[in-house]
Every structure is written in C-alpha cells, then in structure tokens.
PDB file of C-alpha atoms in Angstrom:
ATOM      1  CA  UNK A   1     -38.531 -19.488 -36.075  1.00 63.00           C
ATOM      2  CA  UNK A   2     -38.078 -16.722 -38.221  1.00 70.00           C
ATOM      3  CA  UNK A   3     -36.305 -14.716 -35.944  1.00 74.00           C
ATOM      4  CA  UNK A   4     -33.548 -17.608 -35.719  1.00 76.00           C
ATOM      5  CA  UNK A   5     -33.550 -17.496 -39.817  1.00 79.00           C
ATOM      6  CA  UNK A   6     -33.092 -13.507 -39.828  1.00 79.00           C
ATOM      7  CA  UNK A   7     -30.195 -13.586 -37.223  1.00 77.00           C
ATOM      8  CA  UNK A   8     -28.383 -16.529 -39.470  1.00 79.00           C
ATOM      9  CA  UNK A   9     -29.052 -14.524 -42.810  1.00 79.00           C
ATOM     10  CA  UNK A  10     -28.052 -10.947 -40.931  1.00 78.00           C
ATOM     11  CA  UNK A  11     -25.013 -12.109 -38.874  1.00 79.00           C
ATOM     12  CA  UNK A  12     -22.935 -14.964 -40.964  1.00 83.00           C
ATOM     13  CA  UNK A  13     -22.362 -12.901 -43.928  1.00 83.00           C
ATOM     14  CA  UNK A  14     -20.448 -10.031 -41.708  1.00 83.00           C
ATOM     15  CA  UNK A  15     -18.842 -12.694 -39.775  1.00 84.00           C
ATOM     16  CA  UNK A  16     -17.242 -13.779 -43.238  1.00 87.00           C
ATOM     17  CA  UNK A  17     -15.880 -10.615 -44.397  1.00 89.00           C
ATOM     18  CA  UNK A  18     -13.165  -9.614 -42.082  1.00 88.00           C
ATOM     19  CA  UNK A  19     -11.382 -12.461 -42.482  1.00 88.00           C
ATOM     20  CA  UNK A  20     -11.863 -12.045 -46.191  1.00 89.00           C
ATOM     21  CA  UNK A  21     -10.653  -9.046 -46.393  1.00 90.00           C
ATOM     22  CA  UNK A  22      -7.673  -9.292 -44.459  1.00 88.00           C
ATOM     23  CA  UNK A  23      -6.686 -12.904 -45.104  1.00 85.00           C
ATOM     24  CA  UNK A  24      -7.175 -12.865 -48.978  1.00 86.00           C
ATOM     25  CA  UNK A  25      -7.085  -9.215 -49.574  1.00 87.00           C
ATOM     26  CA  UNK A  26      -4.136  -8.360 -47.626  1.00 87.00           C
ATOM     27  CA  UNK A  27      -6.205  -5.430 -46.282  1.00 88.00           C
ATOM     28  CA  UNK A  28      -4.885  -3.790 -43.014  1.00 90.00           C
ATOM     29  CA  UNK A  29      -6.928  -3.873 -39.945  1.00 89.00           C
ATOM     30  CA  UNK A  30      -7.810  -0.010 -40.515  1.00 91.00           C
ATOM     31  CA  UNK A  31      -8.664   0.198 -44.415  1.00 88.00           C
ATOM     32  CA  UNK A  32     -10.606  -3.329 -43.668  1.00 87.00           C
ATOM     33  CA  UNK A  33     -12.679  -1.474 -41.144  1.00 88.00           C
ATOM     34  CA  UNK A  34     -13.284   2.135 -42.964  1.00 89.00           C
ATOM     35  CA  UNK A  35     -14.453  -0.448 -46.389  1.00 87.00           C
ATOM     36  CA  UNK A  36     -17.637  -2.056 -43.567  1.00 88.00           C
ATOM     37  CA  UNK A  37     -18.176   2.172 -42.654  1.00 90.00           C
ATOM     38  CA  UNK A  38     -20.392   1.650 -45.345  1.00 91.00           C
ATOM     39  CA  UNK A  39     -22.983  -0.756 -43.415  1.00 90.00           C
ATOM     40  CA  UNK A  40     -23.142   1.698 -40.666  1.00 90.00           C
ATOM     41  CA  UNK A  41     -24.116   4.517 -42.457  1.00 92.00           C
ATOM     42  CA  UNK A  42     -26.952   2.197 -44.448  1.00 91.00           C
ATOM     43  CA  UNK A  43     -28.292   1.166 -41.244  1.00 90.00           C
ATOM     44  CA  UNK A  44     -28.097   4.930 -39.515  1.00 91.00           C
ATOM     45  CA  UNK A  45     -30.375   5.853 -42.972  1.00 92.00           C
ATOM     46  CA  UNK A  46     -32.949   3.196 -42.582  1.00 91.00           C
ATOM     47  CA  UNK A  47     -33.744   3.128 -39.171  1.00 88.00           C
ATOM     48  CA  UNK A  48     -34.652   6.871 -39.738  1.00 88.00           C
ATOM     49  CA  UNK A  49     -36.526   5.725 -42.328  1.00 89.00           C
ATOM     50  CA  UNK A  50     -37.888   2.874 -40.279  1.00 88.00           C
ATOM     51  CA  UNK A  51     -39.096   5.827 -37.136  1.00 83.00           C
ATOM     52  CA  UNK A  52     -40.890   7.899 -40.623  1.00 85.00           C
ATOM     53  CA  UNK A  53     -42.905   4.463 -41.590  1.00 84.00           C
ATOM     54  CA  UNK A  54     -43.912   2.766 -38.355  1.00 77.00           C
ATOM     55  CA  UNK A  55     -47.498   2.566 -38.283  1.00 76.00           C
ATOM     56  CA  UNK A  56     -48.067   4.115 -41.893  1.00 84.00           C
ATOM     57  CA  UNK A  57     -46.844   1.051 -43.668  1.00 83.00           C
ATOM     58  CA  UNK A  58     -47.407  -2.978 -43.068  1.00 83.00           C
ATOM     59  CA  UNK A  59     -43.913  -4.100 -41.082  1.00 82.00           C
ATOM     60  CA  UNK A  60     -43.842  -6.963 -43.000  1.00 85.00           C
ATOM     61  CA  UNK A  61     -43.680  -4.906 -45.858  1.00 89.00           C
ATOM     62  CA  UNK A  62     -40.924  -3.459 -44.320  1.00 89.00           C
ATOM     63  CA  UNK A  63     -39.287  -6.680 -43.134  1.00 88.00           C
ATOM     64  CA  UNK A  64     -39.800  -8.030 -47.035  1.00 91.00           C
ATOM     65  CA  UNK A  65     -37.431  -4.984 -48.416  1.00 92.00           C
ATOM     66  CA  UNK A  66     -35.306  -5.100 -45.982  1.00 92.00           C
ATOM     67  CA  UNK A  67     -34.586  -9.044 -46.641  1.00 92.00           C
ATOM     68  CA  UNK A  68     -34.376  -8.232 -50.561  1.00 94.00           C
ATOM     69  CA  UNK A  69     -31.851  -5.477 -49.938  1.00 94.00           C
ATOM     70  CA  UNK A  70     -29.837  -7.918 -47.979  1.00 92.00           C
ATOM     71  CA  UNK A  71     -30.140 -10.526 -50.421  1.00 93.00           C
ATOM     72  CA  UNK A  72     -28.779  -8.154 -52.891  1.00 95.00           C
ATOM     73  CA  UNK A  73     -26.405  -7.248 -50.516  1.00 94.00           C
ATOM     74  CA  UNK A  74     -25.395 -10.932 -50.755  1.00 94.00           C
ATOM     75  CA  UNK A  75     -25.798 -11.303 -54.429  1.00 95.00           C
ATOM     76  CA  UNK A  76     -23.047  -8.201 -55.073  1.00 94.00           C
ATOM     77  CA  UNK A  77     -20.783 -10.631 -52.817  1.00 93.00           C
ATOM     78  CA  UNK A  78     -20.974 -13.373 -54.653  1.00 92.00           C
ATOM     79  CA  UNK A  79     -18.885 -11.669 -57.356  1.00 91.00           C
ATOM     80  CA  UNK A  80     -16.297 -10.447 -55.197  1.00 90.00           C
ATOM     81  CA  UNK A  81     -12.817 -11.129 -57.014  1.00 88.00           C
ATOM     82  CA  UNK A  82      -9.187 -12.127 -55.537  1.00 85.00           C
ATOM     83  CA  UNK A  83      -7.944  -8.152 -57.728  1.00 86.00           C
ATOM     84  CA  UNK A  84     -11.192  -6.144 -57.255  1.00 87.00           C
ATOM     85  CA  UNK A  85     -10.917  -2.646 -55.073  1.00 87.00           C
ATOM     86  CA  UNK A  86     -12.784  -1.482 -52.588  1.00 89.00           C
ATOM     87  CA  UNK A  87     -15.670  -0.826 -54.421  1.00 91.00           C
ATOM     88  CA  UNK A  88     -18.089  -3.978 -54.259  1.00 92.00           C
ATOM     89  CA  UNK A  89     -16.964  -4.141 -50.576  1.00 92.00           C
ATOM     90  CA  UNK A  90     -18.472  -0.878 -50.263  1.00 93.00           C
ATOM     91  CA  UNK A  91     -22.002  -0.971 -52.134  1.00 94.00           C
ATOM     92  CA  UNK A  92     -22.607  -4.007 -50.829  1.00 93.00           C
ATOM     93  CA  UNK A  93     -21.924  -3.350 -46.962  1.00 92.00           C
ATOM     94  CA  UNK A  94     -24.745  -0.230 -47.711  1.00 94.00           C
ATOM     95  CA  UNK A  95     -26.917  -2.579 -48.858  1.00 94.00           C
ATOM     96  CA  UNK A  96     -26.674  -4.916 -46.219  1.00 92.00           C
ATOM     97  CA  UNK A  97     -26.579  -1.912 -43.583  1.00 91.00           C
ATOM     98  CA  UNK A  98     -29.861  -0.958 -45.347  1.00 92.00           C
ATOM     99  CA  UNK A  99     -31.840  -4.055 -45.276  1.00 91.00           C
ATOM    100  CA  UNK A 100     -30.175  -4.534 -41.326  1.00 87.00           C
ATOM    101  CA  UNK A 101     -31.938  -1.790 -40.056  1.00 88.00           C
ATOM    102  CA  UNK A 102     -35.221  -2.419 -42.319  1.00 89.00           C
ATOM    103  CA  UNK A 103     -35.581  -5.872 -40.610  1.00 87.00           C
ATOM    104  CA  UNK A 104     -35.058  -5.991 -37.042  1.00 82.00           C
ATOM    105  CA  UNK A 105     -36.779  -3.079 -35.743  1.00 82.00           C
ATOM    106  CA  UNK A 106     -40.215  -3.777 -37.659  1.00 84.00           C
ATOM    107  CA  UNK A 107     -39.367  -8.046 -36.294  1.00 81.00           C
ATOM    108  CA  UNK A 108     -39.185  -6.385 -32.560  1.00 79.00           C
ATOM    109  CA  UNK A 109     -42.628  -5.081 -33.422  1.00 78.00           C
ATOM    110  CA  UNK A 110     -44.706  -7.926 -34.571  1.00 77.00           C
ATOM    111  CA  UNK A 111     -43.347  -9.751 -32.113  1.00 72.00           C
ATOM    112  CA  UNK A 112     -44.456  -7.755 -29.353  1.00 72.00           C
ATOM    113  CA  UNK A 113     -47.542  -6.829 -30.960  1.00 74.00           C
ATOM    114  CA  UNK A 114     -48.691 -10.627 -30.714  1.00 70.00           C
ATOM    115  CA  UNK A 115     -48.015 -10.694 -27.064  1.00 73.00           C
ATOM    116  CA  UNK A 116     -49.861 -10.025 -23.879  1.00 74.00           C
ATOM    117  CA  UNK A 117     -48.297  -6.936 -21.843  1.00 73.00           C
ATOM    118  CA  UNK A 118     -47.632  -8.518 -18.646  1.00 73.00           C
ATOM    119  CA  UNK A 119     -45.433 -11.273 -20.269  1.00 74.00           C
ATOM    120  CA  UNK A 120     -42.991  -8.980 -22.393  1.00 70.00           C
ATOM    121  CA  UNK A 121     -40.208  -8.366 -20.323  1.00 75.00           C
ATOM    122  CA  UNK A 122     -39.667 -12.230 -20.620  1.00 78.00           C
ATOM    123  CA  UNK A 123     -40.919 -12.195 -24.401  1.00 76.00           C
ATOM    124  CA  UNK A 124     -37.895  -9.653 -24.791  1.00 78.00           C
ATOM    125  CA  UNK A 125     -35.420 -11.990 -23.108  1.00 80.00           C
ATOM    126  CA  UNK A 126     -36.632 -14.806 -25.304  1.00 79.00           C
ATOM    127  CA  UNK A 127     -36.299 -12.524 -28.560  1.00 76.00           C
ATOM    128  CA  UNK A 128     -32.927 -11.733 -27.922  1.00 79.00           C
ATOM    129  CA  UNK A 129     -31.723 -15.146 -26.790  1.00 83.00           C
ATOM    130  CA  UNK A 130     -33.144 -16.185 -30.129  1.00 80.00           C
ATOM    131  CA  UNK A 131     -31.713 -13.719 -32.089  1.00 76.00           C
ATOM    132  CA  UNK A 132     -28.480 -14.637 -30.771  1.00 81.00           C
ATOM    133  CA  UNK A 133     -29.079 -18.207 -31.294  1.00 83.00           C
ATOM    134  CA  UNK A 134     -29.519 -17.688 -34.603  1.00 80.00           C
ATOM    135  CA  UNK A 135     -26.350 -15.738 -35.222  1.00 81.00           C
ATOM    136  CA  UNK A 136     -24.303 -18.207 -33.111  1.00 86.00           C
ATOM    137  CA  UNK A 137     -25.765 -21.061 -35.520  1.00 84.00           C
ATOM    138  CA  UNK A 138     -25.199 -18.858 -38.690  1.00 83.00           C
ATOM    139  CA  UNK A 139     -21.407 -17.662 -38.304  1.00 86.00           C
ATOM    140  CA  UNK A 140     -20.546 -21.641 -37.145  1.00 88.00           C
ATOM    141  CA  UNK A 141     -22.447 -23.287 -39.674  1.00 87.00           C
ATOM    142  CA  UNK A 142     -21.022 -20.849 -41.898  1.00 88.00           C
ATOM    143  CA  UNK A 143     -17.763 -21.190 -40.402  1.00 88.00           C
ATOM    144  CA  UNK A 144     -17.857 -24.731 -41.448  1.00 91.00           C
ATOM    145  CA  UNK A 145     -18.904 -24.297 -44.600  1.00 89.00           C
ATOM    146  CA  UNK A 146     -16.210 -21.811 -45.585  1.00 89.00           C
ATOM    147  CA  UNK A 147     -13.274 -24.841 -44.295  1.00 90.00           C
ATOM    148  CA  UNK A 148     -14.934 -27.437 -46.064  1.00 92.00           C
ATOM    149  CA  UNK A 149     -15.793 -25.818 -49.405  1.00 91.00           C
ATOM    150  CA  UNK A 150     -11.868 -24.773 -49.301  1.00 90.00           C
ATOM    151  CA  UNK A 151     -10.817 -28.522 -49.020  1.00 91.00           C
ATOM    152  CA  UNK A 152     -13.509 -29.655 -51.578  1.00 91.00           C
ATOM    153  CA  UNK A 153     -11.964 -26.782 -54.374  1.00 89.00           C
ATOM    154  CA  UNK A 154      -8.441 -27.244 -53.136  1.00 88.00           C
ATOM    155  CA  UNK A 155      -8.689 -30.983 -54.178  1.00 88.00           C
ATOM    156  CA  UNK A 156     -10.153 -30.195 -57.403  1.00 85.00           C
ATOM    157  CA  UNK A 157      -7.613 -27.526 -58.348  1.00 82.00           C
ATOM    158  CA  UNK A 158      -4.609 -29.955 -57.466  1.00 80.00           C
ATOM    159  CA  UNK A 159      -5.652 -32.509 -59.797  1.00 81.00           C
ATOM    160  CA  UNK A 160      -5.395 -30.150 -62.631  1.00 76.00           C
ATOM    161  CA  UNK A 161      -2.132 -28.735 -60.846  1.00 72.00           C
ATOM    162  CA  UNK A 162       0.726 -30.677 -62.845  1.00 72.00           C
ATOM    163  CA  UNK A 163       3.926 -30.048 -64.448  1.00 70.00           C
ATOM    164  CA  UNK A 164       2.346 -31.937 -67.964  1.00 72.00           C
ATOM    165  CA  UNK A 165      -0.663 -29.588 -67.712  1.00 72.00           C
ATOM    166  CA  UNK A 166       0.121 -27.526 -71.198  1.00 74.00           C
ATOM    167  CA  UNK A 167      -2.547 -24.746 -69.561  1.00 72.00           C
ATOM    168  CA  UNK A 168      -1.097 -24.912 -65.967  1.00 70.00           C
ATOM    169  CA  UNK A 169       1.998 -24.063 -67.902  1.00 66.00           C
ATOM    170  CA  UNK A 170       0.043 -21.522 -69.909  1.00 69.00           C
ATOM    171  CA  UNK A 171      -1.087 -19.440 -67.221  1.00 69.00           C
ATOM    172  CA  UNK A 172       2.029 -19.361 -64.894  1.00 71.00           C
ATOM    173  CA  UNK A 173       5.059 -16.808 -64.725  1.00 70.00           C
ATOM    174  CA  UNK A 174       8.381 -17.833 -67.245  1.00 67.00           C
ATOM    175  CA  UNK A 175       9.600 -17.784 -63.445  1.00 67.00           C
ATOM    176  CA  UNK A 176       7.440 -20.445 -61.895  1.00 71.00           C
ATOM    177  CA  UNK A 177       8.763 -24.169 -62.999  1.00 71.00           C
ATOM    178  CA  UNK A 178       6.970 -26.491 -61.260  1.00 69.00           C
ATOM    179  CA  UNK A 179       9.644 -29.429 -61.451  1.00 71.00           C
ATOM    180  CA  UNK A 180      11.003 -27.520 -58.756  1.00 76.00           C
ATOM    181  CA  UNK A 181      10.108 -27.876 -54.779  1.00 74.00           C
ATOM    182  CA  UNK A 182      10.272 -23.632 -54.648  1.00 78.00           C
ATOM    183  CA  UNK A 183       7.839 -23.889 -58.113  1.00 73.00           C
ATOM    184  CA  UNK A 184       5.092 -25.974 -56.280  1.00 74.00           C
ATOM    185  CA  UNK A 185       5.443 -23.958 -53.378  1.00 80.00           C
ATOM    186  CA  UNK A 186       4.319 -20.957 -55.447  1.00 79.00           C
ATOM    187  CA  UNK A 187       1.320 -22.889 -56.995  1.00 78.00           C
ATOM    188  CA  UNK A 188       0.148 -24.857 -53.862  1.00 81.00           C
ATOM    189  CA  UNK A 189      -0.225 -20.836 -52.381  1.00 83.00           C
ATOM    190  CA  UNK A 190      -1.773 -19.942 -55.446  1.00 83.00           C
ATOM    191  CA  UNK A 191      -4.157 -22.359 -55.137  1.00 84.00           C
ATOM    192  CA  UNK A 192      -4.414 -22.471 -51.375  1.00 88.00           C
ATOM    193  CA  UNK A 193      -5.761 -18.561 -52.634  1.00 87.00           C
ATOM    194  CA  UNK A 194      -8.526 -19.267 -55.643  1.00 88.00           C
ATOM    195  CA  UNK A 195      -9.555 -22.287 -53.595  1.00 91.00           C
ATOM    196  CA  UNK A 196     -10.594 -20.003 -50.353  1.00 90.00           C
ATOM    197  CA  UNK A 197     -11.614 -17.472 -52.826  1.00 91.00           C
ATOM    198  CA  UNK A 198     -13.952 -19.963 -54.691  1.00 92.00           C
ATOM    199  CA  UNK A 199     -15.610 -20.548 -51.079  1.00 92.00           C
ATOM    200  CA  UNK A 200     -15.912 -17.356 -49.910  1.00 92.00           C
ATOM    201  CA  UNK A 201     -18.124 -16.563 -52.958  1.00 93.00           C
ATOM    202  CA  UNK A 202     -20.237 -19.694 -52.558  1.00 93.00           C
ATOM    203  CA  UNK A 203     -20.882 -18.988 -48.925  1.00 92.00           C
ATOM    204  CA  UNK A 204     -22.324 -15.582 -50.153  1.00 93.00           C
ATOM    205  CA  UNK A 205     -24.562 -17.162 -52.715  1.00 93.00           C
ATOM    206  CA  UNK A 206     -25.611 -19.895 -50.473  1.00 91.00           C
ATOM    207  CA  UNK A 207     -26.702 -16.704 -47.676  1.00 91.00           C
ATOM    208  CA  UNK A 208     -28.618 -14.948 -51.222  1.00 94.00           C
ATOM    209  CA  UNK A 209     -30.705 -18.282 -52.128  1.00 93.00           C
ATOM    210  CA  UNK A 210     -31.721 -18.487 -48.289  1.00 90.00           C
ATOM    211  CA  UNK A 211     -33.024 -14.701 -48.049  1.00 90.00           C
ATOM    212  CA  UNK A 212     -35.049 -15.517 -51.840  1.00 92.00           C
ATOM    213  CA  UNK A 213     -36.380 -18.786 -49.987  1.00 90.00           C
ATOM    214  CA  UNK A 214     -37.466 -16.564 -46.899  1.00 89.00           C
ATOM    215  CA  UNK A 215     -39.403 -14.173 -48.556  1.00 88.00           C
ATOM    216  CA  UNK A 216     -42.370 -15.519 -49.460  1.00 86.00           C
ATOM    217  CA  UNK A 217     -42.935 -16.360 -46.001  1.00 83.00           C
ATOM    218  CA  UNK A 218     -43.001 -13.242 -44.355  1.00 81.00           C
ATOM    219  CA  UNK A 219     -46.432 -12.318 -45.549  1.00 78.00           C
ATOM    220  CA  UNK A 220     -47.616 -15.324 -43.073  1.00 76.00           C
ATOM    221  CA  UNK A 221     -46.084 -13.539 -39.926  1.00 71.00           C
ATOM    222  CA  UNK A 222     -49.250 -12.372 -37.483  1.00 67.00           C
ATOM    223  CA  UNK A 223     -48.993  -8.867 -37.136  1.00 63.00           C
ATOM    224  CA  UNK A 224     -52.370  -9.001 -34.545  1.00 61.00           C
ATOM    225  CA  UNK A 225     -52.906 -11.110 -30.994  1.00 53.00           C
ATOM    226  CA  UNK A 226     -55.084 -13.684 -31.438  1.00 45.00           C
ATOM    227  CA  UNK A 227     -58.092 -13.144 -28.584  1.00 45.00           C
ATOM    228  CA  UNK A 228     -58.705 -15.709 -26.461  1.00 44.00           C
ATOM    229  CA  UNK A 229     -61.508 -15.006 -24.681  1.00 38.00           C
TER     230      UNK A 229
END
C-alpha cells in the first residue's frame, strides 16, 4: 500500500509540469526540458547520498526526508504564477529530484528486507508492477482533476466576466471592449488561462497535503521479517 501512495505522490506531479510549462508558459520543448535538468541533478546527489547512509541510518528515516523534501517540492508549486521565470520551476524540480532519490531506493530495501530469499525475484516483479500502478493511478486521477478543476474555475470566472462589471472593466486593456465578439474573444482566452492556472496550482497543493498525511505513517513500515517458525 504504501508503495502505490509513493508512486502517485512521486509520478503525478512531473506528469503535470510539461504540459504546464509549455501550454501556459509558452515554453519551447528545449528550455521546458533544461528548467526539469534540475530534478536530475537532485536525484544524481541523493542517491550518492543514499549509497553513504545505507545501513548507518533507519531507511525510514530516510524515506520520511525524502517525502518532506517532496512535499516541499510540491508546496514551492503551489505558488507557481501565469509571469514568474524559471526560477520556482527550478528549486522546486531539485527538491523533488532530492526527495525522488531519498525514497525509492531505501522503499526497495524494506521491502526486500521483509521477504524470504527464495521468493524475491517475484517480490521484485510485484514491487514494480505496484509502483507502476501507482503512477498510472496518480497521473490519471490527476489528469482528471486538472480538467475538472479548469471547468469548475472557468464557470466561476465567467460569471464575474461582464461588460457591466466596473472591475472587469478596471483591469482590462483601453483596447479590449467587451461589447464586441473580438473583445470576448480576448477575455474568454484570458480566462480559459487563470482558470487552468488556478488548477494547476491546486493539483500541486492537493499532491503537498497527501505527502503531510503520509508521513506519520512511515514510522509503522517493518523494516525486519517476522519469523515464523
């Protein structure tokens, strides 16, 4: 079970921001890929440190930094802005690289550690078709979130979104007048924008509340078989 929950909270999130980046952003393929460089190089760093700790240090001590580093990871995210740079993109794909490599390697290891030796080369097919499972789930779930949450804020903003609306008026270019079919073309893209925007930043909170909720739970993980004879 809590392998399913770590590939949902490790997996949706990157599934998310590619299409964030580029649909929203207007990043090019190239620039959208050298801003994730970042979660490479945090997970090259900690699974060095991960090789260093192995057997010095409790793995679900490990697992339970790695999972707050993530949720931080998550929690930057959550204040990602339609005119910010590169820069939150950036710290927060280190983070997430970080806590990426501090999870699944020390996971691998209590798993197997529980485990009689003649049953884990199935007990490794099992972990991965988990794993996978629970990445699958995560990105579709996710997925689904991000399309509904869109609607749901789309609706909302298009109430508000009126030619009588003295702060509609306010806020929009001399050049926009929406009594015009070209003037509500500008604000239903506008809006089509802050309303994606709007979920994009809720799915991110959504993933940081589920790695706080996980946490307490790791310190109930078996890091010893249990003898049966």
């Amino acid at each position: 079970g809590m392998i399913l929950l770590i590939g949902v909270l490790m997996f949706a999130g990157m599934a998310l921001l590619p299409t964030l980046m580029q649909g929203l952003l207007g990043y090019p393929v190239i620039t959208a890929g050298m801003a994730q460089a970042s979660r490479g190089v945090g997970t090259f760093v900690s699974m060095f440190l991960v090789g260093r700790l192995s057997g010095k240090v409790d793995n679900r001590l490990i697992i339970f930094v790695g999972i707050s580093l993530t949720g931080l990871s998550y929690y930057l995210m959550s204040g990602f802005a339609p005119n910010m740079d590169q820069t939150p993109i950036v710290i927060s794909g280190l983070f997430q690289g970080l806590g990426l490599g501090l999870v699944f390697i020390p996971l691998m290891s209590i798993a197997f550690t529980t485990i009689q030796p003649s049953l884990r080369t199935e007990a490794a097919s099992f972990y991965t078709l988990i794993r996978n499972i629970g990445s699958s789930v995560g990105i579709s779930v996710v997925g689904a979130l991000q399309i509904y949450n869109t609607d749901v804020v789309r609706d909302q903003l298009n109430q508000y979104a009126t030619p009588d609306n003295p702060n509609v008026a306010a806020a929009l270019p001399s050049t926009v007048d929406l009594n015009t079919g070209s003037g509500q073309a500008i604000m239903s893209g506008m809006i089509e924008h802050q309303a994606a925007m709007v979920a994009y930043v809720d799915s991110f909170h959504l993933l940081f509340v589920m790695c706080l909720v996980i946490l307490p739970f790791l310190f109930l993980l078996r890091t010893k078989r249990v003898s049966h004879a």
